[in-house]
């Protein structure tokens, strides 16, 4: 009987806590409109701007059908850590947004396996990004701005570094509210990174990495309704 009661309590807590993220996203969707979605197919690569186009391939092993796979890269020794590969959406000037996608980590360098959501990108050296990584350091597992080669940390709340699994798809959600200067990065139902020091700049958005191999599927972006 005690085990049954404990199980009921656990189920109740799960239903109380997990929907906090889901409810927030549901409310956001009431005030936002769908701007872009891609479940990925053989023509999907034409939609994006890649740093290294031949390192991105469409495969048949997605969470639902096909997916987009990045083959990974080895960073030069001694290079300051920052995103080295970008997949940018075609829209030029996005401010506030909600982005979600399914993510499967396949990085072979276990010292730093990551995923980044890039935003406010105006050129290759001026942008901001939130990185969920397997290691926390001066230039990893936080929210950053990068201007003319200089990186500044913005994150005010961080969870412990990620423990990625080869066998699991994760849901990545980024929520940016330029009206209050906030950005949140969620992995599944957990708030991983947050800042309240974001600036109301616009630019391109997308997915990036410090070099990890990964797959993504079911990418969607919402923006505020007019």
C-alpha positions as a printed NumPy array, in Angstrom:
array([[  0.   ,   0.   ,   0.   ],
       [  2.82 ,   2.416,   0.88 ],
       [  4.451,   1.813,  -2.493],
       [  1.127,   2.507,  -4.195],
       [  0.722,   5.787,  -2.276],
       [  4.28 ,   6.822,  -3.145],
       [  3.573,   6.084,  -6.797],
       [  0.436,   8.231,  -6.716],
       [  2.377,  11.096,  -5.121],
       [  5.098,  10.821,  -7.77 ],
       [  2.541,  10.872, -10.577],
       [  0.802,  13.885,  -9.027],
       [  4.074,  15.815,  -8.713],
       [  4.977,  14.988, -12.288],
       [  1.666,  16.377, -13.526],
       [  2.002,  19.479, -11.358],
       [  5.578,  20.382, -12.252],
       [  6.031,  19.32 , -15.87 ],
       [  3.083,  21.372, -17.234],
       [  4.665,  24.635, -16.023],
       [  6.721,  24.745, -19.207],
       [  3.944,  23.337, -21.385],
       [  1.424,  25.854, -20.05 ],
       [  3.793,  28.764, -20.657],
       [  4.335,  27.631, -24.245],
       [  0.596,  27.114, -24.73 ],
       [ -0.081,  30.67 , -23.555],
       [  2.66 ,  32.04 , -25.792],
       [  1.098,  30.354, -28.794],
       [ -2.1  ,  32.312, -28.084],
       [ -0.227,  35.565, -28.692],
       [  2.137,  34.305, -31.418],
       [  1.695,  33.12 , -34.987],
       [  3.543,  30.33 , -36.762],
       [  6.263,  31.822, -38.974],
       [  8.169,  28.75 , -40.122],
       [  8.132,  24.977, -39.831],
       [ 10.127,  22.149, -41.366],
       [  9.782,  18.419, -40.74 ],
       [ 12.664,  17.999, -43.24 ],
       [ 12.717,  16.406, -46.65 ],
       [ 15.142,  16.147, -49.548],
       [ 14.592,  19.816, -50.481],
       [ 14.992,  21.234, -46.96 ],
       [ 18.676,  22.121, -47.292],
       [ 17.782,  24.808, -49.835],
       [ 15.932,  26.794, -47.153],
       [ 18.909,  27.526, -44.9  ],
       [ 22.263,  29.256, -44.901],
       [ 24.975,  26.897, -43.665],
       [ 28.545,  27.711, -42.681],
       [ 29.683,  24.455, -44.317],
       [ 26.883,  23.181, -46.577],
       [ 28.474,  19.819, -47.407],
       [ 28.514,  18.909, -43.693],
       [ 24.704,  18.852, -43.544],
       [ 22.709,  15.918, -44.913],
       [ 19.073,  14.803, -44.868],
       [ 18.669,  11.255, -43.523],
       [ 15.795,   8.8  , -43.075],
       [ 16.316,   8.335, -39.33 ],
       [ 14.371,  11.255, -37.9  ],
       [ 12.005,  11.265, -34.991],
       [  9.177,  11.368, -37.52 ],
       [ 10.412,  10.466, -40.993],
       [ 13.446,  12.364, -42.268],
       [ 15.765,  14.632, -40.29 ],
       [ 18.672,  17.008, -40.857],
       [ 22.067,  15.783, -39.672],
       [ 25.235,  17.793, -39.036],
       [ 28.352,  15.656, -39.471],
       [ 30.477,  17.521, -36.918],
       [ 33.833,  19.307, -37.023],
       [ 37.111,  19.319, -35.128],
       [ 38.03 ,  22.721, -33.737],
       [ 41.57 ,  24.088, -34.192],
       [ 43.684,  23.685, -31.049],
       [ 43.809,  26.808, -28.902],
       [ 40.922,  28.539, -30.654],
       [ 38.628,  30.547, -28.378],
       [ 35.39 ,  28.671, -27.98 ],
       [ 32.379,  29.962, -29.879],
       [ 30.003,  28.522, -32.477],
       [ 31.851,  27.333, -35.565],
       [ 28.903,  26.015, -37.567],
       [ 25.579,  27.751, -38.217],
       [ 22.273,  26.741, -39.772],
       [ 20.379,  30.004, -40.268],
       [ 16.735,  30.402, -41.199],
       [ 15.931,  32.563, -44.238],
       [ 14.236,  35.403, -42.321],
       [ 16.408,  38.514, -42.007],
       [ 15.082,  40.491, -39.026],
       [ 13.463,  38.566, -36.181],
       [ 13.149,  40.039, -32.699],
       [ 10.955,  38.161, -30.231],
       [ 10.31 ,  34.511, -31.105],
       [  9.62 ,  31.006, -29.861],
       [ 11.632,  28.21 , -31.487],
       [ 11.189,  24.489, -30.891],
       [ 12.859,  21.454, -32.445],
       [ 13.669,  17.837, -31.696],
       [ 17.38 ,  17.252, -31.096],
       [ 19.499,  14.096, -31.056],
       [ 23.074,  14.496, -29.771],
       [ 25.718,  12.444, -31.605],
       [ 28.897,  14.296, -30.628],
       [ 31.99 ,  12.1  , -30.373],
       [ 34.035,  14.608, -28.369],
       [ 32.697,  13.9  , -24.895],
       [ 34.545,  16.912, -23.426],
       [ 32.035,  19.295, -25.025],
       [ 28.791,  18.118, -26.624],
       [ 26.398,  20.964, -27.27 ],
       [ 23.552,  22.652, -29.079],
       [ 23.189,  26.408, -29.599],
       [ 20.214,  28.568, -30.506],
       [ 21.504,  31.647, -32.326],
       [ 19.583,  34.922, -32.507],
       [ 20.049,  38.622, -33.373],
       [ 22.687,  37.704, -35.955],
       [ 23.532,  40.635, -38.218],
       [ 26.85 ,  39.32 , -39.557],
       [ 29.298,  36.497, -38.899],
       [ 30.884,  38.302, -35.93 ],
       [ 27.838,  39.956, -34.319],
       [ 25.179,  37.745, -32.771],
       [ 23.869,  36.238, -29.528],
       [ 23.397,  32.6  , -28.636],
       [ 22.297,  30.235, -25.889],
       [ 24.383,  27.08 , -25.558],
       [ 23.396,  23.947, -23.632],
       [ 26.615,  21.969, -23.229],
       [ 28.124,  19.02 , -21.394],
       [ 30.728,  21.288, -19.764],
       [ 30.348,  24.654, -18.043],
       [ 33.129,  27.184, -18.434],
       [ 34.007,  30.742, -19.333],
       [ 32.765,  30.277, -22.895],
       [ 30.355,  27.359, -22.588],
       [ 26.927,  26.409, -21.202],
       [ 25.44 ,  29.866, -20.921],
       [ 23.92 ,  32.703, -22.932],
       [ 26.398,  34.954, -24.724],
       [ 26.725,  37.905, -27.058],
       [ 29.564,  37.991, -29.532],
       [ 30.67 ,  41.283, -31.089],
       [ 33.765,  41.729, -33.262],
       [ 35.389,  38.616, -31.839],
       [ 34.632,  39.435, -28.19 ],
       [ 32.318,  37.207, -26.149],
       [ 30.262,  38.441, -23.189],
       [ 28.269,  36.212, -20.848],
       [ 24.607,  37.164, -20.32 ],
       [ 23.122,  34.221, -18.434],
       [ 21.616,  34.88 , -15.004],
       [ 20.28 ,  31.391, -14.283],
       [ 21.86 ,  28.12 , -15.378],
       [ 21.205,  24.47 , -14.682],
       [ 24.052,  21.945, -14.385],
       [ 25.806,  20.913, -17.621],
       [ 23.917,  18.534, -19.872],
       [ 24.231,  14.761, -19.705],
       [ 23.354,  13.828, -23.276],
       [ 22.188,  10.381, -24.323],
       [ 22.899,   8.699, -27.646],
       [ 19.557,   6.95 , -27.487],
       [ 17.15 ,   9.814, -26.815],
       [ 15.539,  12.628, -28.723],
       [ 15.241,  15.853, -26.718],
       [ 12.882,  18.778, -27.275],
       [ 14.719,  22.128, -27.405],
       [ 12.689,  25.305, -26.826],
       [ 13.984,  28.885, -26.957],
       [ 11.696,  31.739, -25.858],
       [ 12.806,  35.324, -26.47 ],
       [ 10.785,  38.31 , -25.218],
       [ 12.388,  41.557, -26.36 ],
       [  9.833,  43.656, -24.438],
       [ 11.341,  42.592, -21.104],
       [ 14.832,  41.633, -22.293],
       [ 14.564,  37.936, -21.537],
       [ 15.588,  34.711, -23.206],
       [ 14.996,  31.185, -21.914],
       [ 16.371,  27.889, -23.189],
       [ 14.53 ,  24.719, -22.223],
       [ 15.571,  21.113, -22.8  ],
       [ 12.525,  18.872, -22.52 ],
       [ 10.677,  20.154, -19.408],
       [ 13.708,  21.735, -17.715],
       [ 14.739,  25.388, -17.847],
       [ 18.464,  25.185, -18.606],
       [ 19.495,  28.793, -19.282],
       [ 17.932,  32.203, -18.751],
       [ 18.864,  35.853, -19.017],
       [ 17.053,  39.093, -18.24 ],
       [ 19.84 ,  41.211, -19.78 ],
       [ 18.989,  40.625, -23.429],
       [ 18.828,  43.664, -25.731],
       [ 15.944,  44.353, -28.157],
       [ 17.967,  43.773, -31.315],
       [ 16.773,  41.944, -34.409],
       [ 18.559,  39.625, -36.8  ],
       [ 18.662,  36.121, -38.166],
       [ 18.01 ,  33.087, -35.981],
       [ 18.992,  29.451, -36.238],
       [ 20.81 ,  26.481, -34.763],
       [ 24.559,  26.255, -34.196],
       [ 27.27 ,  24.242, -32.459],
       [ 30.858,  24.381, -31.268],
       [ 31.442,  21.294, -33.426],
       [ 29.209,  18.478, -32.126],
       [ 27.599,  16.015, -34.505],
       [ 23.809,  16.021, -34.108],
       [ 20.421,  15.588, -35.785],
       [ 17.358,  17.837, -35.678],
       [ 13.729,  17.33 , -36.655],
       [ 10.354,  19.099, -36.489],
       [ 11.648,  22.681, -36.398],
       [  9.037,  25.387, -35.711],
       [  9.229,  29.144, -35.094],
       [  6.512,  31.474, -33.818],
       [  6.635,  35.293, -33.673],
       [  4.288,  37.755, -31.912],
       [  1.014,  38.523, -33.652],
       [  0.693,  42.049, -35.009]])
